[in-house]
Coordinates of C-alpha atoms and ligand atoms in Angstrom, one line a residue:
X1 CA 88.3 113.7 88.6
X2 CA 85.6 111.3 89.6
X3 CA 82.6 112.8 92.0
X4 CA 81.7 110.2 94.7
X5 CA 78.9 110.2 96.9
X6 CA 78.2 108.8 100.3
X7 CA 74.8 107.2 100.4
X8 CA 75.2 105.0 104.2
X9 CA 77.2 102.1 104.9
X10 CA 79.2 100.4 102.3
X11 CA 77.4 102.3 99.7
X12 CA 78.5 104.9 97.6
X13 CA 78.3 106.0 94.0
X14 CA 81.3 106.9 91.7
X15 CA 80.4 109.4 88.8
X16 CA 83.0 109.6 85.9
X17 CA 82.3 111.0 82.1
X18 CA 79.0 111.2 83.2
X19 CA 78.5 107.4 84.0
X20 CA 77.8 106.6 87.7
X21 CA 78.7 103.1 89.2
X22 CA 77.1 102.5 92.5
X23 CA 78.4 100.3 95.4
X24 CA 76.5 97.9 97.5
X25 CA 73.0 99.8 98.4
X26 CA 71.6 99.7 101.7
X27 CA 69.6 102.8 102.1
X28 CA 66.0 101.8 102.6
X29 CA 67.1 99.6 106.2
X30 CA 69.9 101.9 107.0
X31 CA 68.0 104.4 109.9
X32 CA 71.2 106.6 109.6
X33 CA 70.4 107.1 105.8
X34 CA 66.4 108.2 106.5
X35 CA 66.9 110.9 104.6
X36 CA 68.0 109.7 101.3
X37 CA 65.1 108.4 98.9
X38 CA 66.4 105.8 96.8
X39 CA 64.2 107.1 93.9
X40 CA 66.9 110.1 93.6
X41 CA 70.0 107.7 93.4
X42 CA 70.8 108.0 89.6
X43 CA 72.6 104.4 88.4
X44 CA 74.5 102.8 85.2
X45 CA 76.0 100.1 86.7
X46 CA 75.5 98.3 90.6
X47 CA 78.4 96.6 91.4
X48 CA 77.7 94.2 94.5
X49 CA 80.0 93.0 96.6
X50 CA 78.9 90.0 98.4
X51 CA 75.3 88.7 98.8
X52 CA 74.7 90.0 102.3
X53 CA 71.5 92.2 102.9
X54 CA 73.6 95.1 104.3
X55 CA 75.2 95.4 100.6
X56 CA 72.1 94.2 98.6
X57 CA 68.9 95.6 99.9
X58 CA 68.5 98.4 97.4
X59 CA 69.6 96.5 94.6
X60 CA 66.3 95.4 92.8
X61 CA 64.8 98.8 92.9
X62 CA 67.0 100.4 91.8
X63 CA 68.2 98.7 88.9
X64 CA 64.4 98.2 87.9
X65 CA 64.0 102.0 87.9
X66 CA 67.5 102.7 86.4
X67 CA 68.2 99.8 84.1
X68 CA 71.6 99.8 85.3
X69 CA 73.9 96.9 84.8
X70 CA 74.8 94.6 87.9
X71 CA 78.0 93.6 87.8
X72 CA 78.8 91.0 90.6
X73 CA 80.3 87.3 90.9
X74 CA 78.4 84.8 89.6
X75 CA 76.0 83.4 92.2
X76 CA 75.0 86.3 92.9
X77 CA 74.5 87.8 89.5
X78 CA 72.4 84.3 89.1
X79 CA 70.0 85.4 92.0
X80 CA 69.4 88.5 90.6
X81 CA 68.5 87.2 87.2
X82 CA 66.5 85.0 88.7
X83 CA 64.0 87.1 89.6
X84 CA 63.9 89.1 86.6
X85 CA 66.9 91.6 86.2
X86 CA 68.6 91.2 82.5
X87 CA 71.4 93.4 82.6
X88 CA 73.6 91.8 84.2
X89 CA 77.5 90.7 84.2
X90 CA 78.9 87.5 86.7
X91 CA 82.5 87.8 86.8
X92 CA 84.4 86.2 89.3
X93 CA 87.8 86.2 91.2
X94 CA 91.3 86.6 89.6
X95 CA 89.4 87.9 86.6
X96 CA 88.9 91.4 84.8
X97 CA 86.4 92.5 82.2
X98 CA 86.2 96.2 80.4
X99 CA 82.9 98.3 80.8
X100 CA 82.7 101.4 79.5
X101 CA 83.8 103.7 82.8
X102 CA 86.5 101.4 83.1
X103 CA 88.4 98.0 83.8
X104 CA 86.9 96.1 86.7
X105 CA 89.0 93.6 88.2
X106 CA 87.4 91.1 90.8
X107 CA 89.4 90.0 93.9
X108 CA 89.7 88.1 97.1
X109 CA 87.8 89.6 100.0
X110 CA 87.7 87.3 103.3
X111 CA 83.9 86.8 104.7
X112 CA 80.9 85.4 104.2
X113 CA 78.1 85.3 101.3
X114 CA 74.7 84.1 101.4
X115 CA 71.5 85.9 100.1
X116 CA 69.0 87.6 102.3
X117 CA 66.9 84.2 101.4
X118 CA 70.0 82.1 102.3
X119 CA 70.7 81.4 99.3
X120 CA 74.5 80.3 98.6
X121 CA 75.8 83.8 97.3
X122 CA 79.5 82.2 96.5
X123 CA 82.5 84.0 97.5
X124 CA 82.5 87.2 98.8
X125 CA 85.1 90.0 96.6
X126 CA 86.7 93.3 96.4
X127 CA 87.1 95.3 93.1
X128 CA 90.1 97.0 91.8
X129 CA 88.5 99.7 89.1
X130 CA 90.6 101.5 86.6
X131 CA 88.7 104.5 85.2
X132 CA 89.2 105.4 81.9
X133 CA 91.3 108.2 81.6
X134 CA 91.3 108.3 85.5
X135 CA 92.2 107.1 88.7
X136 CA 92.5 103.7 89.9
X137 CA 91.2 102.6 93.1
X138 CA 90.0 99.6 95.3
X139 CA 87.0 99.1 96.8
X140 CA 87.2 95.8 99.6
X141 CA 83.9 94.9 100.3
X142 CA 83.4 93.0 103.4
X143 CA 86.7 91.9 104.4
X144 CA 89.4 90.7 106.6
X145 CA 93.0 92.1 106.3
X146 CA 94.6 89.6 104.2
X147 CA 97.9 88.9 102.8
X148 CA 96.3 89.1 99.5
X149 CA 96.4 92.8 99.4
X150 CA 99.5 92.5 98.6
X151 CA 99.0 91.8 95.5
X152 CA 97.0 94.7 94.5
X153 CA 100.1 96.9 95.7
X154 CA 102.0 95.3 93.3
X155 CA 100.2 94.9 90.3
X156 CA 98.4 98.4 90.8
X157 CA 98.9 102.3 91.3
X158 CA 95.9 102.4 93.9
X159 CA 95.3 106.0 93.9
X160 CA 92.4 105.9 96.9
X161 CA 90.8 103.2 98.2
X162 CA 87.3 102.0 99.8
X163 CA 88.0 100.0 103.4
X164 CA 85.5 98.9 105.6
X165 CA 86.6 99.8 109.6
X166 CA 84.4 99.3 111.8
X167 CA 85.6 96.2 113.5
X168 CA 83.2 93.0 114.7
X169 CA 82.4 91.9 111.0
X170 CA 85.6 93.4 109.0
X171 CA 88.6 94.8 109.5
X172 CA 89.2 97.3 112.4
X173 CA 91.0 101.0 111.9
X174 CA 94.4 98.8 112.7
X175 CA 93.7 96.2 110.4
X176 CA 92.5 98.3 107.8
X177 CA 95.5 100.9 108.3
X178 CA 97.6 97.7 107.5
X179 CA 95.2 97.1 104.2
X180 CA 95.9 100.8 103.2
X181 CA 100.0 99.9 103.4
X182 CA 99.6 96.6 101.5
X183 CA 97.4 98.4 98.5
X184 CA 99.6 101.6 98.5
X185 CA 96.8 103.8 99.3
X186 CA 97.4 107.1 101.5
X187 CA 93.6 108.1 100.8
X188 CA 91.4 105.8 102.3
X189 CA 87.1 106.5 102.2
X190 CA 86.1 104.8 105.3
X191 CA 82.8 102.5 105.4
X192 CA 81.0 100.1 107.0
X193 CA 80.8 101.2 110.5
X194 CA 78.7 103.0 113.0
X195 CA 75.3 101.5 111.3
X196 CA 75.2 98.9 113.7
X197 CA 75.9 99.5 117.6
X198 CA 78.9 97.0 117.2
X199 CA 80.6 98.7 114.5
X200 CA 80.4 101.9 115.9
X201 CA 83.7 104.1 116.0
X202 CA 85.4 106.6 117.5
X203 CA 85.7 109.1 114.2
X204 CA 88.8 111.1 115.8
X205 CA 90.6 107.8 117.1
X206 CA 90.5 106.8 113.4
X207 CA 91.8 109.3 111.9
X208 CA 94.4 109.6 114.2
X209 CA 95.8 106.4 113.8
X210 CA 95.3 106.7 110.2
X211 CA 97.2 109.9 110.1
X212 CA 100.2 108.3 112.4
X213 CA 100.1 106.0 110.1
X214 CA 100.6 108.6 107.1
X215 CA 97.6 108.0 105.5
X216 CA 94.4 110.3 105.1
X217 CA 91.1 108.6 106.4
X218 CA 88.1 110.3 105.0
X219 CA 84.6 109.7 106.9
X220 CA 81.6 111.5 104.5
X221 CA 78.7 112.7 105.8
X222 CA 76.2 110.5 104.2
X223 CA 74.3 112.6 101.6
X224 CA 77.8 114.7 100.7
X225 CA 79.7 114.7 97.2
X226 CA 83.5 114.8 97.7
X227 CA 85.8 115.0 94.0
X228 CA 88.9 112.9 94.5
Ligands
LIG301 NI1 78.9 91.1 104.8
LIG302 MN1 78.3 94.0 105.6

């Protein structure tokens, strides 16, 4: 059973067979996460998301301290190699490549990407991850609900998934209640909301609707370690 850890925002790490694959860090800028020191995150893999500061920040420091492997579509990957990072992976959408925690399938998210430089970032994606010997899951980055979820219901066993709900620049609890019924999911780790005053939520209203809905919306603490 994978451990995963809540470290703010969209960012969160997934340990399995003692490999840990970190999402999208945004610690250091993230006032909510003061008390997690980015010099404690351990790191074999980043996998980023979309170019947007909020999901990028932390990147560079940690993968210099780590050596981890960014995995991320390609103009993105390019940005980072750019300034000095040489293990790296581009991928981009439709396709899969196998690491050594597991499968990593890129996929459509709707939204933006540019670098914190504004530099073109290409377009923004999702992952679908099959551990080995484990669980499969999605992780949606930045992202409206989109018809294209679909897909990943159909092609997958999604046995949890990451959706952003905080509204204003992603999917809402409705919307994202919807993405859980496209994907298949009925455990859903919440993120990307309350670290800006617009995306701030009402954590009973969403799990409400998320439980009406039949579906279990999990909201960590930042800083806790749930198994799943
Ligand atoms: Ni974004
Ligand atoms: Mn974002």
């Amino acid at each position: 059973m994978p451990k995963i850890t809540f470290y703010g925002h969209a960012c969160f790490c997934v340990e399995h067979n003692g490999l840990n694959i970190l999402f999208d860090p945004f610690i250091s800028g993230n006032d909510a996460a003061k008390d997690i020191d980015i010099n404690t995150i351990p790191a074999d893999f980043i996998l980023i998301s979309h170019g947007h500061q909020d999901h990028v920040l932390d990147v560079e420091a940690i993968a210099r301290r780590t050596g981890a492997k960014i995995i991320s579509g390609f103009e993105v990957i390019n940005w980072f190699a750019k300034k000095g990072l040489e293990d790296h992976h581009p991928m981009n959408h439709g396709g899969a490549f196998e690491f050594d925690f597991g499968t990593v399938k890129l996929v459509n998210a709707v939204h933006s990407s540019s670098l914190p430089d504004g530099s073109y970032g290409g377009n923004p994606a999702g992952f679908v991850i099959s551990l080995t010997d484990g669980p499969t899951f999605y992780y949606s980055g930045d992202t409206a609900l989109t018809y294209d979820m679909k897909l990943i219901g159909e092609q997958y066993n999604i046995d949890f998934a990451f959706l952003c709900i905080g509204d204003n620049f992603t999917m809402g609890i409705d919307d994202a209640v919807r993405a859980a019924e496209f994907t298949g999911a009925y455990k859903i780790i919440g993120m990307h909301y309350d670290t800006f005053p617009p995306i701030k939520i009402d954590h009973d209203d969403a799990k409400r609707i998320f439980s009406n809905a039949g579906r279990n919306l999990l909201l960590l603490e930042i800083g806790e370690t749930i198994e799943l």
